[in-house]
Tab-separated table of C-alpha atoms and ligand atoms in Angstrom:
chain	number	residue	atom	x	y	z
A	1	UNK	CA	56.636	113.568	61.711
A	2	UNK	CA	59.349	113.884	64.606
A	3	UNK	CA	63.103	113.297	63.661
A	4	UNK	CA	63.770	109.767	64.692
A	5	UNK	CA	67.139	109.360	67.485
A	6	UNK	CA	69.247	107.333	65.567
A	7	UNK	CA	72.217	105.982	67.469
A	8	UNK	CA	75.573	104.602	66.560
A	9	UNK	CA	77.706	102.768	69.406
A	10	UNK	CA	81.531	101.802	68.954
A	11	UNK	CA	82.023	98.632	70.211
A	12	UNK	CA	78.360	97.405	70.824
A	13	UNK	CA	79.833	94.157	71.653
A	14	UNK	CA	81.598	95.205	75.102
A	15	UNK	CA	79.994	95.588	78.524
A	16	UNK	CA	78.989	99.173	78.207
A	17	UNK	CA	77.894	98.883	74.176
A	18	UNK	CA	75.501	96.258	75.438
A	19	UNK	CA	73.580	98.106	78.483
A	20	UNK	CA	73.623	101.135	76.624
A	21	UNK	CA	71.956	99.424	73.551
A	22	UNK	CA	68.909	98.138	75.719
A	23	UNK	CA	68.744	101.570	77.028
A	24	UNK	CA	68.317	103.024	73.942
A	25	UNK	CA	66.172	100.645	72.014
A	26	UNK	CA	63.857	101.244	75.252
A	27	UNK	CA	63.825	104.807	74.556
A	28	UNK	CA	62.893	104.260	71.182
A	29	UNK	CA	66.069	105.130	69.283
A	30	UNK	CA	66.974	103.220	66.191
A	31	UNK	CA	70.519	101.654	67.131
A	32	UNK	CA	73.002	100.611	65.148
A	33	UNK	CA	75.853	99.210	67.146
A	34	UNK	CA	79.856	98.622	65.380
A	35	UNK	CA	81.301	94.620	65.636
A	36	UNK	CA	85.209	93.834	64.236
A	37	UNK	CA	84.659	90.907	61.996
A	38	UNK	CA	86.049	88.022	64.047
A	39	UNK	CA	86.804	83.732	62.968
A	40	UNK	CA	84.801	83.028	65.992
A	41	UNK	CA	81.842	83.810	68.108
A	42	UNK	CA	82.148	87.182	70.244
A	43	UNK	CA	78.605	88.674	70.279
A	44	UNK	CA	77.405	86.925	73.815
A	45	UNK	CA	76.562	90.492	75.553
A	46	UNK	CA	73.907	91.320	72.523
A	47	UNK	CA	72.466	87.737	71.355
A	48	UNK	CA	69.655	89.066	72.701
A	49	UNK	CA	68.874	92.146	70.549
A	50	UNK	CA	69.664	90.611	67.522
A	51	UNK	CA	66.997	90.240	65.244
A	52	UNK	CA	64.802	93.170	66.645
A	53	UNK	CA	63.646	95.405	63.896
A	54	UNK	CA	65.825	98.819	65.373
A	55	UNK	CA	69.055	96.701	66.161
A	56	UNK	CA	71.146	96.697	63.154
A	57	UNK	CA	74.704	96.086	63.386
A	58	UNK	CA	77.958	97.192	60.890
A	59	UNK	CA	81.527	95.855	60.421
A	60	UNK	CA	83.687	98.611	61.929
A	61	UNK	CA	87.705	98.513	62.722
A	62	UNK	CA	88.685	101.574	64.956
A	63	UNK	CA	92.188	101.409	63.123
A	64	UNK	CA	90.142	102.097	59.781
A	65	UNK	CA	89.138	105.340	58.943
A	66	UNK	CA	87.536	103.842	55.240
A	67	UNK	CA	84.869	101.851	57.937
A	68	UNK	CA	84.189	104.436	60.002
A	69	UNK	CA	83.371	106.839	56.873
A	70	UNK	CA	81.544	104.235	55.277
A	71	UNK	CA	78.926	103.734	58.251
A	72	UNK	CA	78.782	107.088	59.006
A	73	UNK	CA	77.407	107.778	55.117
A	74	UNK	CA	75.269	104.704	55.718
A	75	UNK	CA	73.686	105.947	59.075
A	76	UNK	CA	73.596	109.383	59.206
A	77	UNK	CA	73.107	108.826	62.845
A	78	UNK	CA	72.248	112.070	64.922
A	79	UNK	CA	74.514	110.761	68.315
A	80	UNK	CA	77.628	109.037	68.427
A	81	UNK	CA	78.435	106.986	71.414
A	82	UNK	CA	82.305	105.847	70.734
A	83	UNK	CA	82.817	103.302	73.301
A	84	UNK	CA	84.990	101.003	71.190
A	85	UNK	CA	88.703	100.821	72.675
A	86	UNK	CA	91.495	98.609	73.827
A	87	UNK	CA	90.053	99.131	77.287
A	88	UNK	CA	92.667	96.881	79.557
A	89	UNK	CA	95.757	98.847	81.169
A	90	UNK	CA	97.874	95.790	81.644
A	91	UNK	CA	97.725	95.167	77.598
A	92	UNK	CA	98.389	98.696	76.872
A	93	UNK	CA	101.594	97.898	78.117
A	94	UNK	CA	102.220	94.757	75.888
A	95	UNK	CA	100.693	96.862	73.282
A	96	UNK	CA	101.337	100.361	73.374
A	97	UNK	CA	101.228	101.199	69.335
A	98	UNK	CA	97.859	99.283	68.956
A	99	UNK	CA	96.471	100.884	71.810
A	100	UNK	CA	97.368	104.333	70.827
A	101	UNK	CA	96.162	104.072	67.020
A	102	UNK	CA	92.587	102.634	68.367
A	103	UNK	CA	92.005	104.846	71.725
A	104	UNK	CA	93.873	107.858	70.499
A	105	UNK	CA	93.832	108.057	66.919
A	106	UNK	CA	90.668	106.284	66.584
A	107	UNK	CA	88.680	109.204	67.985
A	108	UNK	CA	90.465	112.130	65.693
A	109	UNK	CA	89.057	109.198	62.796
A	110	UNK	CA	85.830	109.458	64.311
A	111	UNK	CA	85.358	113.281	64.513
A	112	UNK	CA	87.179	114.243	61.327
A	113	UNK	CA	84.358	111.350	59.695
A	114	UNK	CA	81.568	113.460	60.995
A	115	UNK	CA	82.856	116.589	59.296
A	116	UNK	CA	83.719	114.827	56.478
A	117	UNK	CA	79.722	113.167	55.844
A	118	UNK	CA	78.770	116.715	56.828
A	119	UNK	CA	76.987	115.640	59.791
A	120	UNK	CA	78.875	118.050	62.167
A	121	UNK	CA	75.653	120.282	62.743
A	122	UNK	CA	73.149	117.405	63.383
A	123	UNK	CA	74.824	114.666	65.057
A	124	UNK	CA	76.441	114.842	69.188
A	125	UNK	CA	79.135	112.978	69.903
A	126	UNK	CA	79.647	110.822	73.095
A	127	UNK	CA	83.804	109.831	73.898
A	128	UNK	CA	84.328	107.489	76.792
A	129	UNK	CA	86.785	108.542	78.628
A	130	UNK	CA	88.031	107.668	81.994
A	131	UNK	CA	88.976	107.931	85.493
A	132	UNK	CA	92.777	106.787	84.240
A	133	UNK	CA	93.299	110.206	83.015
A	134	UNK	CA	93.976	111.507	86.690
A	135	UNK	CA	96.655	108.268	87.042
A	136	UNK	CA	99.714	109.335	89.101
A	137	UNK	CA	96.632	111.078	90.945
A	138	UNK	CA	97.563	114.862	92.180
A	139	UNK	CA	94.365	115.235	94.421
A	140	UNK	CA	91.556	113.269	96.077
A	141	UNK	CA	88.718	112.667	94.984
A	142	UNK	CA	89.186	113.766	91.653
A	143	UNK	CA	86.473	115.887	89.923
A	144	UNK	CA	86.248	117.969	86.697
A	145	UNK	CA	89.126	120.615	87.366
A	146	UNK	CA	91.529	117.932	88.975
A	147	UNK	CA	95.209	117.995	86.658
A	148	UNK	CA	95.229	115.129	84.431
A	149	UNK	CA	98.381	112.633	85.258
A	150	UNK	CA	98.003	109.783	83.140
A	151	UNK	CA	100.078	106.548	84.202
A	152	UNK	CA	99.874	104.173	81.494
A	153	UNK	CA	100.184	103.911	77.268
A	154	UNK	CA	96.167	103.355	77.804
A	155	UNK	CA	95.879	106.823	79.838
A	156	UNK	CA	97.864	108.282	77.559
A	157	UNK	CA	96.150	107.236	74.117
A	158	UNK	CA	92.784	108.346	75.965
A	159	UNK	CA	94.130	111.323	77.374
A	160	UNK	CA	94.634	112.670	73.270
A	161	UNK	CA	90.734	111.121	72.569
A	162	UNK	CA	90.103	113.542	75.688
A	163	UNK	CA	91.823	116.615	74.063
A	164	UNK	CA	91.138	116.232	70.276
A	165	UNK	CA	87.007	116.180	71.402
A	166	UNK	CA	87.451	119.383	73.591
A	167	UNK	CA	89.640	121.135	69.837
A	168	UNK	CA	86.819	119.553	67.848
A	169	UNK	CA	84.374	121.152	69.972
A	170	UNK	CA	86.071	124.506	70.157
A	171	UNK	CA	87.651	124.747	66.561
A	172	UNK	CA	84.157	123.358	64.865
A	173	UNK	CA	81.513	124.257	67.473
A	174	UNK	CA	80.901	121.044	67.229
A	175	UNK	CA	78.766	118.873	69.703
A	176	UNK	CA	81.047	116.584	71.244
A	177	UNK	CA	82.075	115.569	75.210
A	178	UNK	CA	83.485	113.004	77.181
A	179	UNK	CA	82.353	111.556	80.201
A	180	UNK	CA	85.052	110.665	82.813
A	181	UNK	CA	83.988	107.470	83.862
A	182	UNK	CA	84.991	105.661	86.748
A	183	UNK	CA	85.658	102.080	87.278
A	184	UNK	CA	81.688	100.351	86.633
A	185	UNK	CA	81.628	96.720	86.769
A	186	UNK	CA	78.678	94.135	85.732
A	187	UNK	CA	77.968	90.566	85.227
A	188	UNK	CA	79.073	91.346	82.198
A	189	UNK	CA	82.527	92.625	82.989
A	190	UNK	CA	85.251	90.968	80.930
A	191	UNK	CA	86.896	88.240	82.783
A	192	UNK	CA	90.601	89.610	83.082
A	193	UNK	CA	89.311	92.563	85.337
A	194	UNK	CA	90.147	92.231	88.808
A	195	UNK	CA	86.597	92.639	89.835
A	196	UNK	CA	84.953	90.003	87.503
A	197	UNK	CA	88.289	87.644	87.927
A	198	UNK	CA	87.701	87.886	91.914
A	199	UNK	CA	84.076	87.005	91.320
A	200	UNK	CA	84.475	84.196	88.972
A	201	UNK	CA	87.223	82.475	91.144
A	202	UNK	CA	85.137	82.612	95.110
A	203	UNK	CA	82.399	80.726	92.832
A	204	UNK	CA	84.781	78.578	91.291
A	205	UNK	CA	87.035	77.600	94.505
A	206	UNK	CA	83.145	77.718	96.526
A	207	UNK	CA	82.475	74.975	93.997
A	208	UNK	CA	85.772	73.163	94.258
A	209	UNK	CA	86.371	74.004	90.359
A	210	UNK	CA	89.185	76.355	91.280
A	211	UNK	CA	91.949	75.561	94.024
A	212	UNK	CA	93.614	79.348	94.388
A	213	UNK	CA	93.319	83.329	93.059
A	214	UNK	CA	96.478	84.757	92.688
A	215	UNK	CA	96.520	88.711	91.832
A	216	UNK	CA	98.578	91.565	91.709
A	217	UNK	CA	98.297	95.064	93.820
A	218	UNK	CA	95.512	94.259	96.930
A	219	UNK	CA	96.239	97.501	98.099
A	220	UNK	CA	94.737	99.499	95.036
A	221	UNK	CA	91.479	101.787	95.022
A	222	UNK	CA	89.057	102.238	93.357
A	223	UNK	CA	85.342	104.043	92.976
A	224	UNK	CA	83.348	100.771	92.083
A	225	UNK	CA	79.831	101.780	90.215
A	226	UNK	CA	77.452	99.390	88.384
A	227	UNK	CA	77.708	99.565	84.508
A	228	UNK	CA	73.588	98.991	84.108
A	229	UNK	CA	73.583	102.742	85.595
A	230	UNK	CA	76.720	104.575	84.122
A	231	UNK	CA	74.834	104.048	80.349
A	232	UNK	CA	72.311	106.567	81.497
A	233	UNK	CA	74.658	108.892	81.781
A	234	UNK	CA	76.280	108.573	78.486
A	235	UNK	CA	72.649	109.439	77.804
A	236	UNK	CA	72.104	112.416	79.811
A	237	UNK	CA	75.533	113.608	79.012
A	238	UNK	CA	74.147	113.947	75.303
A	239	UNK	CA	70.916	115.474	76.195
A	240	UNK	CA	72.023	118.894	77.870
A	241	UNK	CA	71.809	122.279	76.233
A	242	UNK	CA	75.735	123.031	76.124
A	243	UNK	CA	78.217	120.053	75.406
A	244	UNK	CA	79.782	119.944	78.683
A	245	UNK	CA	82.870	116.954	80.209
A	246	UNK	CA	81.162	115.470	83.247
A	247	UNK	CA	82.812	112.990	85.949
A	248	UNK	CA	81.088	109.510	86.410
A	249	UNK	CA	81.582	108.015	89.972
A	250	UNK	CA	80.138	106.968	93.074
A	251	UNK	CA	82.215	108.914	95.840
A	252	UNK	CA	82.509	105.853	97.345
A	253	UNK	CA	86.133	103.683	97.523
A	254	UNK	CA	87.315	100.629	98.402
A	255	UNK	CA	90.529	98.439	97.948
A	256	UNK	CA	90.818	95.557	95.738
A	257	UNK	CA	91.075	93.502	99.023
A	258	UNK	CA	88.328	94.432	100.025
A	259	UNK	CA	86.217	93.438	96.993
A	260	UNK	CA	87.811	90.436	97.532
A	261	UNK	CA	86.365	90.057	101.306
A	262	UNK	CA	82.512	91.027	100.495
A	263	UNK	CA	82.901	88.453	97.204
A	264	UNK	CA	84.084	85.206	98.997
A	265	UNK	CA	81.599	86.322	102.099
A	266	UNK	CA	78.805	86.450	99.634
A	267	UNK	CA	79.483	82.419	98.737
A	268	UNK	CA	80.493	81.560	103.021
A	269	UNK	CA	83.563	81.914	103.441
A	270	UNK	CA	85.073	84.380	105.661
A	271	UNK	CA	88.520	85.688	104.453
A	272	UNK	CA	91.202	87.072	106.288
A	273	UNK	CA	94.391	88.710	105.008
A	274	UNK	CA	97.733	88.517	106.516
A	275	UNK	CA	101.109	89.524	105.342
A	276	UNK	CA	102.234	92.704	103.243
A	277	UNK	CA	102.969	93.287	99.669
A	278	UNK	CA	103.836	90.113	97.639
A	279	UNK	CA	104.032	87.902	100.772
A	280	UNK	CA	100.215	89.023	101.609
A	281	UNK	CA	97.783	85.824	102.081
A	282	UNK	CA	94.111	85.586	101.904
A	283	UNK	CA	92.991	82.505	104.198
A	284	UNK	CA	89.790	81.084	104.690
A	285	UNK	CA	89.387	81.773	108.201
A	286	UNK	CA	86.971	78.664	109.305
A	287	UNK	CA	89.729	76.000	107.708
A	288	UNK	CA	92.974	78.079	107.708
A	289	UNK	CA	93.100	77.330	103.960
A	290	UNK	CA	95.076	80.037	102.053
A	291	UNK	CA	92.367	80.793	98.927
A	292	UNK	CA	94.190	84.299	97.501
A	293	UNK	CA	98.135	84.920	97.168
A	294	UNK	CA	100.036	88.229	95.530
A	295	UNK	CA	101.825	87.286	92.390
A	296	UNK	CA	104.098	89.989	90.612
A	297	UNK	CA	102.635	88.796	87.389
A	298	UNK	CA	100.070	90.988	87.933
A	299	UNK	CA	102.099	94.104	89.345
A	300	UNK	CA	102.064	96.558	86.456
A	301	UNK	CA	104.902	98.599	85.294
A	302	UNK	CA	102.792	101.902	86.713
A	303	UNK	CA	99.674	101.200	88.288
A	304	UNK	CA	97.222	103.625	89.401
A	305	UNK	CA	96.187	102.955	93.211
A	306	UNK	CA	94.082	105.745	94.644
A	307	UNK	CA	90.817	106.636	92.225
A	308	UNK	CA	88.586	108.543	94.002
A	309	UNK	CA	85.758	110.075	91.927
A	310	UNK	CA	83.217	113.353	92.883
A	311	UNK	CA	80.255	113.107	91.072
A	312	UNK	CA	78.884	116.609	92.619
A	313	UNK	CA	78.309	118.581	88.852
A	314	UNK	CA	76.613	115.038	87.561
A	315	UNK	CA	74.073	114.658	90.536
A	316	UNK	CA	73.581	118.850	90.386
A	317	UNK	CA	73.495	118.606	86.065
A	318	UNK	CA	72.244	115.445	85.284
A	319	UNK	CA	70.104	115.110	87.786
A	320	UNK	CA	71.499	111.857	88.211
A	321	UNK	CA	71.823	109.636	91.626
A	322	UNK	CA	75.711	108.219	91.809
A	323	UNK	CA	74.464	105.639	94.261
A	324	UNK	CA	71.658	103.653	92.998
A	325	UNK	CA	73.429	100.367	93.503
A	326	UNK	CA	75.571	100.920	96.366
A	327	UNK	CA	79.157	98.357	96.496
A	328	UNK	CA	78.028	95.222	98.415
A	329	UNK	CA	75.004	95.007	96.167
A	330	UNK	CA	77.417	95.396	92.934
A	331	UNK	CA	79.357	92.241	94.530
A	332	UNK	CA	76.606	90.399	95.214
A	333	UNK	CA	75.249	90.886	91.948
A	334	UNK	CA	78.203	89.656	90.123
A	335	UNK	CA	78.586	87.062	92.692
A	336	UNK	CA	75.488	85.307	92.272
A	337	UNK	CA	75.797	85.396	88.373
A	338	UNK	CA	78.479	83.770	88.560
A	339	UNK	CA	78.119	81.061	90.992
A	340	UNK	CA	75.057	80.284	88.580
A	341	UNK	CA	77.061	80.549	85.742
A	342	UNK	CA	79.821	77.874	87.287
A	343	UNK	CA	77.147	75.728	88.154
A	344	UNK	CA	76.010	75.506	85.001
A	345	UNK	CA	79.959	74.645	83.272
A	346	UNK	CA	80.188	71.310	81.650
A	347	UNK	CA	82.731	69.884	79.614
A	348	UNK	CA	81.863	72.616	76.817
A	349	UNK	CA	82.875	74.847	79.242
A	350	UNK	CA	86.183	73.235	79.606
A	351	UNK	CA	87.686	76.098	77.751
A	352	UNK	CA	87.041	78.681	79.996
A	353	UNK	CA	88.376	77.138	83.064
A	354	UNK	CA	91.497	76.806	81.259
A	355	UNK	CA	91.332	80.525	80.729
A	356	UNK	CA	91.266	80.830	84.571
A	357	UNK	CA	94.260	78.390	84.875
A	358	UNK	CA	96.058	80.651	82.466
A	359	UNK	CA	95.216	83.707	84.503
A	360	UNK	CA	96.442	82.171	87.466
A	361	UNK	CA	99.781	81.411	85.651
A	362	UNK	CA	99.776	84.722	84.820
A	363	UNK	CA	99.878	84.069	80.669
A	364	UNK	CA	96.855	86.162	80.276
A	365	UNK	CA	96.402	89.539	82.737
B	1	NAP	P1	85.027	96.466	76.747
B	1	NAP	O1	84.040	95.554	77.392
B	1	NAP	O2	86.452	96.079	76.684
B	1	NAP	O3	84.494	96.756	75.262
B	1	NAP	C1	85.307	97.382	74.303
B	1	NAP	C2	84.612	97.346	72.952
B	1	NAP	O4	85.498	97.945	71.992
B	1	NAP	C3	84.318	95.918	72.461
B	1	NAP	O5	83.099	95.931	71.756
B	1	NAP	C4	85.477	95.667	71.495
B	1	NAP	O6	85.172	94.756	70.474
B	1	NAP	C5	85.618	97.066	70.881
B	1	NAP	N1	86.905	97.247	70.216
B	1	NAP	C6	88.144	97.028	70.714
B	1	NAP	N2	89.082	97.302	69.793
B	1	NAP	C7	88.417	97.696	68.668
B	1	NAP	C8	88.813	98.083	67.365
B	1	NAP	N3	90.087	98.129	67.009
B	1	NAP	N4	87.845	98.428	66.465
B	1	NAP	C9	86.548	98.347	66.793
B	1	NAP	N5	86.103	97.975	68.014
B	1	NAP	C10	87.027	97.652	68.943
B	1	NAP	O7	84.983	97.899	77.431
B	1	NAP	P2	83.828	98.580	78.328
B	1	NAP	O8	84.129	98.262	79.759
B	1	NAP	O9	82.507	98.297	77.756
B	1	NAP	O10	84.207	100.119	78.147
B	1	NAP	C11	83.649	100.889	77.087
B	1	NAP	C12	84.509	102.132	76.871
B	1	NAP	O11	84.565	102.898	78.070
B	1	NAP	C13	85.957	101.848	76.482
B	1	NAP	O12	86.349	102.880	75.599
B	1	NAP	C14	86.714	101.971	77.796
B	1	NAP	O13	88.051	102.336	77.547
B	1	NAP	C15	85.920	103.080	78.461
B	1	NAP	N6	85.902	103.070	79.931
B	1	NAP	C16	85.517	101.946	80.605
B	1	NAP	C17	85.448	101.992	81.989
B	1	NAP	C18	85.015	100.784	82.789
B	1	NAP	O14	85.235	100.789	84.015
B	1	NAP	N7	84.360	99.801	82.186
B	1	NAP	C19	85.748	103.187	82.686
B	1	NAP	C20	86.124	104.299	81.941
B	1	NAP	C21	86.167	104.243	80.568
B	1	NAP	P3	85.451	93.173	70.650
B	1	NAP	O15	84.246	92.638	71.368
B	1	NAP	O16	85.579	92.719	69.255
B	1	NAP	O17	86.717	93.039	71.456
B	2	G4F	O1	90.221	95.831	86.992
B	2	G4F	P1	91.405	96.527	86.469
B	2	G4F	O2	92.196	95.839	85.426
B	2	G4F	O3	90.885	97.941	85.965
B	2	G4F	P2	91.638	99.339	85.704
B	2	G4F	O4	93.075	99.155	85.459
B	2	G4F	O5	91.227	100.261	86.797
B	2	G4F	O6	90.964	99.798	84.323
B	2	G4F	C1	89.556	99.750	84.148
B	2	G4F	O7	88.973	100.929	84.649
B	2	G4F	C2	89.369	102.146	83.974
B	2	G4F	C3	88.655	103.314	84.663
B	2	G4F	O8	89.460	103.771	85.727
B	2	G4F	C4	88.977	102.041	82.520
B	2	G4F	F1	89.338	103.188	81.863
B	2	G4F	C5	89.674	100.850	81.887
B	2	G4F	O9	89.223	100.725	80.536
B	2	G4F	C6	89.282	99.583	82.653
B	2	G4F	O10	87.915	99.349	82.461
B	2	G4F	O11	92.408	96.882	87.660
B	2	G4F	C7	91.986	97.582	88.809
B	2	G4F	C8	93.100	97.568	89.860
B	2	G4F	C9	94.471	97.972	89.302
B	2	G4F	O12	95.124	98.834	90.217
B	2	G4F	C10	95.238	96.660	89.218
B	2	G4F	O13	96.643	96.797	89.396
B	2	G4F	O14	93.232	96.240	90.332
B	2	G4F	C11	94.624	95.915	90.393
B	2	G4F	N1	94.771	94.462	90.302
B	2	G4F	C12	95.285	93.679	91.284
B	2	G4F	N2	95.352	92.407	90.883
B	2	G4F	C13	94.502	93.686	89.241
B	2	G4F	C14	94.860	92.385	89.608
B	2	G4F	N3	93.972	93.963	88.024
B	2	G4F	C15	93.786	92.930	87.160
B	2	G4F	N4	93.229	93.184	85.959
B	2	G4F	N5	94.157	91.646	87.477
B	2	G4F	C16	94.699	91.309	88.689
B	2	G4F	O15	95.024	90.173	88.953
């Protein structure tokens, strides 16, 4: 009888962990996905799975190498996706030491647990890394052989997970990669990303539920993808003869502002900016209403403004197409989820609109 693929996913419970466990449980693989024991509910991406008979999930801290060993030994899986991080620039700032021990230090804990269950010669190893790596960015579009310039304690921390996989690989011969991912977004993006905080508000101000959106840098860019097709890279990544780095991206960019347009067009109403920098307006243009205003809450210490990715070695590689949901379709997407989703908010849901009143204040980024 065949080997069975038996997969284990850091941080099952975030966008990526979830798509990426449907894709494997489709494929047959026997998943078993890492959660951080929490005092309240967090596990709304998987609900779904739970209960089928290949979804099994583990208590796993990325700060704890005892965890990690102990569901390693337990699993024996033969690939490793480690997706688990404190993925949010703006709180790498606020918390620089937590983000480095998790998204820096919690990779080394990851490979160093493989060699030390002796599973180095059966099981590959997937790291997420990231488009932040190129940062302060020293050409455009960015692919594999662009100079890493990272621009924020989150770059940084990943930019060691980057390096420690490549010494791994070359000190060990071990099977291990990262995938440079750019920006992907979803329905099931966490709500303090721009993209998913843009969405959420044009349904919310559409249905009179939210007066204003205030943001930080309209100006930035970024190479928007869909998350539903970035997992299948992770996949493919795995899959090839050689362990190889590969860049994840569209080739396509747009602005923050813009994402802003093509969301409040998709509920009827036709934005139009005016202004510069922190005095810059968006105002519905049919009632002169201003719906979007800058606010230097959400200006970061560094931000990165001009990702740009080149996806030529995964198309030629991989075999994979970079634009199989093209932008406006990604908006619209996320769009119509959530003007469903804020139809649907009652008084249980009270909660969360608070959580956009805080983000508009600026408490939470
Ligand atoms: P996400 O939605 O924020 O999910 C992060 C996951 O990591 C969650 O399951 C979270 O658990 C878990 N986690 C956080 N801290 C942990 C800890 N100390 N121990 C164990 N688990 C922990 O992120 P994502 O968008 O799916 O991204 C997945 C990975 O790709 C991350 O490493 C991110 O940095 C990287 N990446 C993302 C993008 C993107 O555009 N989405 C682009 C490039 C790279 P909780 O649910 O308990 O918080
Ligand atoms: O949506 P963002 O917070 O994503 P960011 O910083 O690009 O990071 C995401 O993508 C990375 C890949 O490049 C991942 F590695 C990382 O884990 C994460 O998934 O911000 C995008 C841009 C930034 O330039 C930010 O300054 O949007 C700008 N922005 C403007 N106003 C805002 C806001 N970002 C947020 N979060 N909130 C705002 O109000």
């Amino acid at each position: 009888m065949a080997n069975k693929n038996i997969a284990l996913i850091t941080g099952v419970t975030g966008q990526d962990g979830s798509y990426l466990s449907e894709f494997l449980l489709k494929k047959g693989y026997d998943v078993h996905g890492t959660i951080r024991r929490s005092s309240v509910d967090f596990r709304e991406r998987i609900a779904h799975l739970e209960g089928l008979p290949n979804f099994h999930l583990h208590y796993v801290d990325m700060s704890d190498s005892m965890s990690i060993i102990q569901v390693l030994r337990k699993v024996r899986p033969t690939e490793i996706y480690n997706l688990a991080a404190q993925s949010h620039v703006q709180v790498s700032f606020d918390s620089p030491e937590y983000t480095a021990d998790v998204d820096a230090v919690g990779v080394l804990r990851i490979l160093e647990g493989v060699r030390q269950c002796g599973l180095e010669d059966t099981c590959r190893i997937y790291q997420a890394s990231t488009s932040e790596l190129y940062g302060k960015v020293e050409e455009v579009p960015q692919n594999e052989n662009t100079p890493f310039h990272p621009y924020s304690p989150y770059a940084v921390a990943k930019l060691y997970g980057f390096w420690i996989v490549k010494e791994y690989r070359e000190a060990y011969n071990m099977y291990c990669c990262s995938g440079i991912l750019f920006n992907h977004e979803s329905e099931r993006r966490g709500e303090t990303f721009v993209t998913r905080k843009i969405s959420l508000a044009a349904a919310r101000i559409k249905q009179g539920k939210q007066e204003k959106l205030y943001l930080g840098n309209l100006s930035s860019l970024r190479d928007w993808g869909y998350a539903k097709d970035y997992v299948e890279c992770m996949w493919l990544i795995l899959q090839q003869e050689k362990p190889e780095d590969f860049v994840i991206a569209t080739g396509v960019q747009h602005s923050v502002r813009d994402f802003c347009y093509y969301a409040f067009k998709r509920v009827g109403i036709e934005l139009e900016f005016t202004g510069e920098g922190i005095d810059e307006k968006g105002i519905d243009k049919a009632t002169g209403r201003v719906l979007i205003e800058v606010s230097k809450d959400f200006y970061r210490p560094t931000d990165v403004v001009n990702l740009w990715g080149d996806p030529t070695k995964a198309r030629a590689k991989l075999g994979w197409n970079p634009n199989t949901t093209g932008f406006q379709e990604l908006v619209n997407l996320m769009v119509d989820h959530d003007m469903a989703k804020v139809a649907g908010e009652g008084a249980a849901e009270k909660v969360r609109m608070n959580l956009a009143e805080f983000l508009e204040k600026g408490i939470v980024k």
